Short mmCIF file of C-alpha atoms and ligand atoms in Angstrom, two decimals:
data_model
loop_
_atom_site.label_atom_id
_atom_site.label_comp_id
_atom_site.label_asym_id
_atom_site.label_seq_id
_atom_site.Cartn_x
_atom_site.Cartn_y
_atom_site.Cartn_z
CA MET E 1 0.00 0.00 0.00
CA SER E 2 1.25 3.47 -0.82
CA GLU E 3 2.29 5.72 2.07
CA PHE E 4 -0.06 8.33 0.58
CA GLU E 5 -3.15 6.09 0.63
CA GLY E 6 -5.90 7.88 2.56
CA LYS E 7 -3.51 10.58 3.77
CA HIS E 8 -4.42 14.27 3.65
CA ILE E 9 -1.64 16.14 1.93
CA LEU E 10 -1.82 19.92 1.98
CA LEU E 11 0.07 21.22 -1.04
CA GLY E 12 1.00 24.91 -0.86
CA VAL E 13 2.06 26.50 -4.12
CA THR E 14 3.75 29.90 -4.10
CA GLY E 15 4.54 32.31 -6.91
CA GLY E 16 7.55 30.96 -8.76
CA ILE E 17 8.10 29.91 -12.35
CA ALA E 18 8.28 26.27 -11.17
CA ALA E 19 4.68 26.40 -9.92
CA TYR E 20 3.61 24.36 -12.97
CA LYS E 21 5.54 21.36 -11.58
CA ALA E 22 3.18 21.34 -8.58
CA ILE E 23 0.38 20.14 -10.88
CA GLU E 24 2.31 16.96 -11.57
CA ILE E 25 3.16 16.58 -7.88
CA ALA E 26 -0.55 16.82 -7.00
CA SER E 27 -1.45 14.36 -9.72
CA ARG E 28 1.15 11.77 -8.66
CA ILE E 29 0.07 11.89 -5.02
CA LYS E 30 -3.59 11.60 -6.01
CA LYS E 31 -2.83 8.56 -8.19
CA GLU E 32 -1.36 6.88 -5.10
CA GLY E 33 -4.54 7.44 -3.13
CA GLY E 34 -3.55 10.69 -1.39
CA LEU E 35 -6.21 13.30 -0.67
CA VAL E 36 -4.61 16.51 -1.87
CA ASP E 37 -5.82 19.94 -0.80
CA VAL E 38 -4.16 22.77 -2.70
CA ILE E 39 -3.65 26.34 -1.54
CA LEU E 40 -2.30 28.77 -4.13
CA THR E 41 -0.88 32.12 -3.09
CA LYS E 42 -1.90 35.17 -5.13
CA GLY E 43 1.58 35.12 -6.65
CA ALA E 44 1.17 31.50 -7.73
CA THR E 45 -1.95 32.39 -9.72
CA ASN E 46 0.29 34.37 -12.08
CA PHE E 47 1.83 31.07 -13.15
CA VAL E 48 -0.91 28.47 -12.65
CA THR E 49 -4.66 28.67 -12.13
CA PRO E 50 -6.93 27.05 -9.56
CA LEU E 51 -8.60 25.39 -12.53
CA SER E 52 -5.40 23.53 -13.51
CA PHE E 53 -5.32 21.84 -10.09
CA GLY E 54 -9.11 21.52 -9.86
CA GLU E 55 -9.17 19.56 -13.13
CA VAL E 56 -6.45 17.17 -11.98
CA LEU E 57 -7.76 16.63 -8.46
CA GLY E 58 -11.47 16.96 -8.95
CA ARG E 59 -11.77 19.02 -5.80
CA LYS E 60 -11.85 22.60 -4.65
CA VAL E 61 -8.63 24.61 -4.74
CA TYR E 62 -8.09 27.41 -2.21
CA VAL E 63 -6.68 30.89 -2.78
CA ASP E 64 -8.52 33.45 -0.74
CA LEU E 65 -8.49 33.66 3.05
CA TRP E 66 -11.72 35.66 3.08
CA GLU E 67 -13.66 33.72 0.46
CA ASN E 68 -15.91 31.92 2.90
CA GLN E 69 -16.34 33.99 6.01
CA ALA E 70 -18.66 31.43 7.57
CA GLU E 71 -15.85 28.92 7.98
CA PRO E 72 -12.22 29.19 9.17
CA VAL E 73 -10.74 27.34 6.19
CA HIS E 74 -7.17 27.81 7.42
CA ILE E 75 -7.90 25.90 10.64
CA ARG E 76 -9.78 23.10 8.92
CA LEU E 77 -7.08 22.54 6.29
CA ALA E 78 -4.30 22.67 8.90
CA GLU E 79 -6.01 20.27 11.27
CA LYS E 80 -6.71 17.54 8.79
CA ALA E 81 -3.29 17.59 7.12
CA ASP E 82 -1.08 14.55 7.66
CA LEU E 83 1.69 16.32 5.78
CA VAL E 84 2.18 19.83 4.42
CA LEU E 85 4.25 20.18 1.29
CA ILE E 86 5.24 23.60 -0.05
CA ALA E 87 6.49 23.40 -3.64
CA PRO E 88 7.81 25.68 -4.93
CA ALA E 89 8.56 27.88 -1.91
CA THR E 90 9.62 31.41 -2.82
CA ALA E 91 12.08 33.52 -0.83
CA ASN E 92 9.17 35.68 0.27
CA PHE E 93 7.12 32.74 1.52
CA ILE E 94 10.15 31.37 3.40
CA ALA E 95 10.81 34.76 5.00
CA LYS E 96 7.19 35.09 6.05
CA THR E 97 7.06 31.58 7.51
CA ALA E 98 10.36 32.07 9.36
CA ASN E 99 8.83 35.10 11.04
CA GLY E 100 5.35 33.81 11.71
CA MET E 101 3.61 36.27 9.38
CA ALA E 102 0.05 35.48 8.44
CA ASP E 103 -1.30 37.77 5.73
CA ASP E 104 -2.89 35.33 3.29
CA LEU E 105 -4.50 31.90 3.35
CA LEU E 106 -1.33 29.83 3.01
CA SER E 107 0.77 31.74 5.56
CA THR E 108 -2.14 31.80 8.03
CA THR E 109 -2.71 28.09 7.61
CA MET E 110 1.01 27.43 8.24
CA LEU E 111 0.68 28.82 11.75
CA ALA E 112 -2.03 26.32 12.61
CA VAL E 113 -0.33 23.21 11.19
CA LYS E 114 0.74 20.42 13.55
CA SER E 115 1.82 17.81 11.01
CA PRO E 116 5.32 17.50 9.51
CA ILE E 117 6.11 20.25 6.99
CA VAL E 118 8.25 19.80 3.89
CA VAL E 119 9.49 22.91 2.08
CA ALA E 120 11.01 22.91 -1.40
CA PRO E 121 12.69 26.29 -2.00
CA ALA E 122 13.08 27.38 -5.65
CA MET E 123 14.51 30.69 -6.76
CA ASN E 124 17.38 32.46 -8.46
CA THR E 125 20.83 31.40 -7.15
CA ASN E 126 21.72 34.83 -5.80
CA MET E 127 18.41 35.04 -3.98
CA LEU E 128 19.01 31.57 -2.54
CA ASN E 129 22.55 32.41 -1.44
CA ASN E 130 21.53 35.73 0.03
CA PRO E 131 22.45 35.57 3.73
CA VAL E 132 18.94 36.60 4.71
CA THR E 133 17.39 33.72 2.76
CA SER E 134 20.00 31.26 4.12
CA GLU E 135 19.22 32.39 7.62
CA ASN E 136 15.47 32.04 7.03
CA ILE E 137 15.93 28.52 5.64
CA SER E 138 18.07 27.60 8.68
CA LYS E 139 15.33 28.95 10.91
CA LEU E 140 12.75 26.71 9.22
CA LYS E 141 15.07 23.73 9.74
CA SER E 142 15.54 24.60 13.39
CA LEU E 143 11.75 24.69 13.73
CA GLY E 144 11.66 21.09 12.57
CA MET E 145 10.59 21.68 8.96
CA ARG E 146 12.19 19.46 6.34
CA ILE E 147 13.89 21.28 3.47
CA ILE E 148 14.31 19.67 0.03
CA PRO E 149 17.64 20.99 -1.25
CA PRO E 150 17.17 22.93 -4.51
CA ALA E 151 18.71 21.32 -7.58
CA GLU E 152 21.47 22.87 -9.68
CA GLY E 153 21.17 23.75 -13.34
CA ILE E 154 20.10 26.47 -15.75
CA LEU E 155 17.43 28.52 -14.05
CA ALA E 156 14.42 30.14 -15.70
CA CYS E 157 16.17 33.52 -15.47
CA GLY E 158 19.07 32.16 -17.52
CA ALA E 159 21.51 32.03 -14.59
CA LYS E 160 23.32 28.78 -13.79
CA GLY E 161 23.53 27.44 -10.24
CA ALA E 162 21.46 26.13 -7.36
CA GLY E 163 17.83 27.14 -7.06
CA ARG E 164 15.86 24.85 -9.35
CA LEU E 165 12.85 23.00 -8.03
CA PRO E 166 13.75 19.29 -8.17
CA GLU E 167 11.65 17.08 -10.45
CA PRO E 168 8.13 16.25 -9.22
CA MET E 169 9.05 12.60 -8.77
CA GLU E 170 11.92 13.50 -6.42
CA ILE E 171 9.69 15.79 -4.40
CA VAL E 172 7.04 13.10 -4.09
CA GLU E 173 9.70 10.60 -2.92
CA PHE E 174 10.98 13.05 -0.32
CA ALA E 175 7.44 13.61 0.96
CA ARG E 176 6.91 9.85 1.03
CA SER E 177 9.99 9.29 3.19
CA VAL E 178 8.87 11.97 5.65
CA LEU E 179 5.41 10.40 5.84
CA SER E 180 6.77 6.91 6.39
CA ASN E 181 9.24 8.08 9.03
CA ASN E 182 6.48 9.90 10.78
CA LYS E 183 5.18 6.90 12.61
CA ARG E 184 3.91 8.38 15.84
CA THR E 185 4.99 5.29 17.72
CA LEU E 186 5.72 7.16 20.96
CA SER E 187 2.47 9.06 21.03
CA GLY E 188 1.23 9.45 24.61
CA LYS E 189 4.61 8.45 26.08
CA LYS E 190 6.63 10.76 28.28
CA ILE E 191 10.37 10.65 27.68
CA ILE E 192 13.03 12.48 29.66
CA VAL E 193 16.29 13.07 27.82
CA THR E 194 19.37 14.60 29.39
CA ALA E 195 22.11 16.20 27.33
CA GLY E 196 25.24 18.32 27.51
CA GLY E 197 27.65 18.55 30.38
CA THR E 198 27.05 19.75 33.90
CA ILE E 199 29.62 22.04 35.47
CA ALA E 200 31.17 22.60 38.87
CA PRO E 201 31.26 26.34 39.56
CA ILE E 202 34.32 27.60 41.47
CA ASP E 203 33.39 31.26 41.82
CA PRO E 204 31.18 33.69 39.85
CA VAL E 205 33.73 33.63 37.02
CA ARG E 206 35.22 30.13 36.84
CA PHE E 207 34.01 26.58 36.61
CA ILE E 208 35.20 23.06 35.92
CA GLY E 209 33.47 21.56 32.90
CA ASN E 210 33.71 18.80 30.32
CA ARG E 211 33.75 18.57 26.54
CA SER E 212 30.15 17.49 25.99
CA THR E 213 28.24 19.63 23.47
CA GLY E 214 24.80 18.06 23.82
CA LYS E 215 24.57 16.83 20.21
CA MET E 216 23.72 13.22 21.08
CA GLY E 217 21.01 14.07 23.60
CA PHE E 218 19.47 16.75 21.39
CA ALA E 219 19.34 14.23 18.52
CA VAL E 220 17.51 11.75 20.77
CA ALA E 221 15.08 14.47 21.90
CA GLU E 222 14.38 15.51 18.29
CA GLU E 223 13.73 11.93 17.22
CA ALA E 224 11.45 11.32 20.21
CA VAL E 225 9.46 14.46 19.37
CA SER E 226 9.10 13.33 15.76
CA ARG E 227 7.70 10.02 17.03
CA GLY E 228 5.02 11.91 18.94
CA ALA E 229 6.45 11.60 22.47
CA ASN E 230 5.96 14.18 25.17
CA VAL E 231 9.64 15.08 25.60
CA VAL E 232 11.37 16.84 28.47
CA LEU E 233 14.95 17.70 27.55
CA VAL E 234 17.08 18.56 30.57
CA THR E 235 20.32 19.94 29.28
CA GLY E 236 23.54 21.08 30.90
CA VAL E 237 25.89 23.38 29.05
CA SER E 238 25.11 23.35 25.32
CA HIS E 239 25.05 25.97 22.62
CA LEU E 240 22.37 24.09 20.71
CA LYS E 241 18.97 25.72 20.31
CA ASP E 242 15.91 24.42 22.15
CA VAL E 243 14.30 21.42 20.46
CA HIS E 244 11.05 22.51 18.87
CA GLY E 245 8.18 20.55 20.37
CA ALA E 246 10.08 19.51 23.52
CA LYS E 247 10.08 21.15 26.93
CA THR E 248 13.70 22.24 27.26
CA VAL E 249 15.04 22.82 30.78
CA ARG E 250 18.51 24.36 30.99
CA VAL E 251 20.64 23.64 34.06
CA GLU E 252 24.26 24.10 35.06
CA THR E 253 25.17 21.92 38.02
CA THR E 254 24.65 18.23 38.71
CA GLU E 255 22.35 19.07 41.62
CA GLU E 256 20.19 21.24 39.33
CA MET E 257 20.02 18.43 36.77
CA ARG E 258 19.04 15.98 39.51
CA THR E 259 16.21 18.25 40.71
CA ALA E 260 14.92 18.85 37.18
CA VAL E 261 14.97 15.15 36.27
CA LEU E 262 13.41 13.95 39.53
CA ALA E 263 10.60 16.50 39.15
CA GLU E 264 9.56 14.75 35.92
CA TYR E 265 10.46 11.16 36.79
CA ASP E 266 7.35 9.71 38.44
CA ASN E 267 5.10 9.66 35.40
CA ALA E 268 7.89 9.23 32.82
CA ASP E 269 7.88 6.17 30.56
CA ALA E 270 11.58 6.32 29.75
CA VAL E 271 14.72 8.26 30.65
CA ILE E 272 17.61 8.50 28.23
CA LYS E 273 20.57 9.90 30.09
CA SER E 274 23.13 11.05 27.61
CA ALA E 275 24.39 13.97 29.71
CA ALA E 276 28.02 14.02 30.76
CA VAL E 277 27.43 14.61 34.44
CA ALA E 278 30.13 16.18 36.63
CA ASP E 279 30.94 13.60 39.30
CA TYR E 280 32.58 16.15 41.57
CA GLY E 281 31.77 19.66 42.70
CA LEU E 282 33.23 22.17 45.10
CA GLU E 283 32.31 21.84 48.72
CA GLU E 284 31.75 25.56 48.78
CA VAL E 285 31.43 27.88 45.80
CA ALA E 286 33.08 31.26 46.41
CA THR E 287 30.57 34.10 46.24
CA GLU E 288 33.21 36.59 45.07
CA LYS E 289 35.89 36.16 42.43
CA ILE E 290 38.93 34.42 43.92
CA LYS E 291 42.03 36.63 43.66
CA LYS E 292 45.38 35.09 42.79
CA LYS E 293 47.99 34.69 45.50
CA ASP E 294 51.55 33.43 45.55
CA GLY E 295 52.10 29.70 45.77
CA GLU E 296 49.88 26.73 45.00
CA PHE E 297 46.14 26.84 44.83
CA VAL E 298 44.32 23.71 45.93
CA LEU E 299 40.69 22.95 45.12
CA ARG E 300 38.91 20.39 47.28
CA LEU E 301 36.23 18.50 45.39
CA VAL E 302 33.40 16.46 46.85
CA ARG E 303 31.25 13.79 45.20
CA ASN E 304 28.09 14.87 43.43
CA PRO E 305 25.01 12.66 43.48
CA ASP E 306 24.84 9.95 40.82
CA ILE E 307 21.52 10.88 39.22
CA LEU E 308 21.15 7.76 37.12
CA LYS E 309 21.93 5.48 40.04
CA GLU E 310 19.19 7.19 42.03
CA LEU E 311 16.76 6.78 39.13
CA GLY E 312 17.70 3.09 39.02
CA GLU E 313 16.91 2.75 42.73
CA LYS E 314 13.56 4.55 42.41
CA LYS E 315 12.64 2.81 39.17
CA LYS E 316 9.09 1.48 38.78
CA ASN E 317 8.10 0.86 35.19
CA GLN E 318 10.39 3.37 33.54
CA ILE E 319 12.81 2.23 30.85
CA LEU E 320 16.25 3.51 31.86
CA VAL E 321 18.96 4.08 29.30
CA GLY E 322 22.41 5.20 30.32
CA PHE E 323 25.48 6.20 28.40
CA ALA E 324 29.04 5.24 29.16
CA ALA E 325 31.81 7.46 27.94
CA GLU E 326 35.01 5.48 28.26
CA THR E 327 38.56 5.69 27.01
CA GLU E 328 39.52 2.05 27.79
CA LYS E 329 37.94 -1.30 28.73
CA LEU E 330 34.69 -0.17 27.10
CA ALA E 331 32.59 -3.32 27.51
CA GLU E 332 33.79 -4.08 31.03
CA TYR E 333 33.18 -0.60 32.44
CA ALA E 334 29.90 -0.14 30.58
CA ASN E 335 28.58 -3.48 31.79
CA LYS E 336 29.41 -2.52 35.38
CA LYS E 337 27.37 0.70 35.01
CA LEU E 338 24.52 -1.23 33.37
CA VAL E 339 24.19 -3.47 36.42
CA GLU E 340 25.06 -1.00 39.19
CA LYS E 341 22.65 1.67 37.94
CA ASN E 342 19.83 -0.84 37.25
CA LEU E 343 19.54 0.14 33.58
CA ASP E 344 17.65 -1.55 30.76
CA PHE E 345 20.50 -0.88 28.40
CA ILE E 346 23.58 1.25 28.10
CA VAL E 347 25.02 3.02 25.08
CA ALA E 348 28.76 2.67 25.38
CA ASN E 349 31.25 4.60 23.37
CA ASN E 350 34.96 5.03 23.34
CA VAL E 351 35.33 8.80 23.28
CA LYS E 352 38.90 8.49 22.05
CA SER E 353 37.85 6.81 18.77
CA GLU E 354 37.79 9.02 15.72
CA GLY E 355 34.17 9.74 14.75
CA ALA E 356 32.84 9.12 18.27
CA GLY E 357 32.40 11.13 21.42
CA PHE E 358 32.25 14.80 22.20
CA GLY E 359 31.44 17.48 19.65
CA THR E 360 31.37 15.22 16.57
CA ASP E 361 28.26 14.79 14.42
CA THR E 362 28.84 11.04 14.36
CA ASN E 363 29.15 8.34 16.95
CA ILE E 364 30.23 4.71 17.21
CA ALA E 365 28.45 2.78 19.93
CA LYS E 366 27.70 -0.55 21.53
CA LEU E 367 24.21 -0.99 22.93
CA MET E 368 24.51 -3.47 25.80
CA PHE E 369 21.42 -5.10 27.33
CA ARG E 370 20.67 -6.88 30.62
CA ASP E 371 20.36 -10.26 28.92
CA GLY E 372 23.82 -9.96 27.40
CA ARG E 373 22.57 -8.93 23.99
CA VAL E 374 24.83 -6.42 22.24
CA ILE E 375 24.08 -4.23 19.21
CA ASP E 376 27.16 -2.88 17.51
CA ALA E 377 26.38 0.45 15.85
CA PRO E 378 29.15 1.35 13.38
CA ILE E 379 30.05 4.97 12.69
CA MET E 380 26.87 6.90 11.89
CA GLU E 381 25.24 10.31 12.35
CA LYS E 382 24.08 10.90 15.91
CA SER E 383 20.57 11.35 14.48
CA GLU E 384 20.73 7.77 13.12
CA LEU E 385 22.00 6.39 16.41
CA ALA E 386 19.12 8.22 18.10
CA LYS E 387 16.71 6.18 15.94
CA ILE E 388 18.33 2.89 16.94
CA ILE E 389 18.19 3.85 20.63
CA LEU E 390 14.51 4.79 20.41
CA ASP E 391 13.64 1.64 18.41
CA GLU E 392 15.05 -0.37 21.32
CA VAL E 393 13.24 1.74 23.92
CA GLU E 394 9.99 1.16 22.00
CA SER E 395 10.45 -2.57 21.85
CA LEU E 396 11.18 -2.70 25.59
CA MET E 397 7.99 -0.74 26.23
N1 CTP Q 1 25.50 9.86 35.42
C1 CTP Q 1 24.63 10.47 36.28
N2 CTP Q 1 25.10 11.13 37.37
C2 CTP Q 1 26.42 11.18 37.63
C3 CTP Q 1 27.32 10.56 36.74
C4 CTP Q 1 26.83 9.90 35.64
O1 CTP Q 1 23.42 10.43 36.06
N3 CTP Q 1 26.87 11.83 38.69
C5 CTP Q 1 24.98 9.11 34.25
C6 CTP Q 1 25.38 9.67 32.92
O2 CTP Q 1 24.38 10.57 32.41
C7 CTP Q 1 25.48 8.42 32.05
C8 CTP Q 1 25.89 7.34 33.02
O3 CTP Q 1 25.52 7.83 34.30
O4 CTP Q 1 24.24 8.04 31.50
C9 CTP Q 1 27.36 7.02 33.01
O5 CTP Q 1 28.10 8.20 33.06
P1 CTP Q 1 29.70 8.19 33.00
O6 CTP Q 1 30.20 9.57 33.17
O7 CTP Q 1 30.16 7.39 31.80
O8 CTP Q 1 30.10 7.29 34.22
P2 CTP Q 1 30.15 7.50 35.77
O9 CTP Q 1 29.03 6.71 36.34
O10 CTP Q 1 30.27 8.92 36.15
O11 CTP Q 1 31.49 6.69 36.08
P3 CTP Q 1 33.03 7.08 35.76
O12 CTP Q 1 33.07 8.58 35.67
O13 CTP Q 1 33.76 6.52 36.92
O14 CTP Q 1 33.35 6.41 34.46
#
């Protein structure tokens, strides 16, 4: 059965020369059983007409926000959409969407959409490479929208470069993959994810920290959101932006992370603890900046709580997943943590291996389970590893 069968696809067409390709996109999706609603912007009607789509789809095509004042069309179309596909997306549409503007039917509808959104930008190369457009596209990505990279070639304006709308078939395939990956398998489940590193403050200026950037935990949180989970992301130090759709709690110290995690723990279905937690802190943090003096300077560190161990002790039905960052004896040390912290499985990685560990976009990991089962994950993007981790969490649930 086609992924499109019975699915409501909202196709937004904006005013670019490639708008004619959207007719074929609509037709292909319809042939596979998709129920396509089309919204044309005013600009799009300079290139294609509502009639062209109406003929192909045999259903009403929308242009005007104010056409039927008795019914909020924008809300109805947004609510029933299983997927929103914007092809082609002009620079203007992208700028408006990135800033939440709502001055016509399509942009207003966009604000009410809850389904995945796929955007296919198409424009002149210079417009595409303009820093403002790049920034707007990045903003859409950070909001969780999926961007189909524009193709390269001779553009309608005669220029050569990136900016072409890919062929309808490629766009349909991209939309298909988003639809099929959008299995809301964690719908109704509450998942706590920790990320980043906690720090040990010394005084108002200085701290002891670690090299964690939060990439692994943020990838897990993003994947859990896309599977429909109710996600609480508790993150230590990280420059990454909040995960759209998750409740992001930012903390600094281990004690703050402990409080934030415990506050959410009782009704959680799973905890994935990828944070690099500082095991030691200062007995007393200086309230004023420490001034240098002659001679040695000794810092006395005391043990911080082991958050995951405490979660393991308090565990009821929660699935507990830990991480083990090691530089030697990976399996031995990770297995010890698996047992001592009462985990369901542990994701072990050697942070000294190239392509694994702190700050990289990739990771190499061993997933080790209570029954001795081991999954070896070769080098892959952290976002891919996040999928494997959540697949295992789901099957344990
Ligand atoms: N962890 C935690 N609280 C701590 C230390 C670690 O919750 N105070 C969690 C981490 O988030 C991770 C797992 O425990 O999921 C293992 O962390 P790691 O730093 O590898 O190991 P430690 O238990 O701290 O042991 P060691 O530093 O001796 O390797």
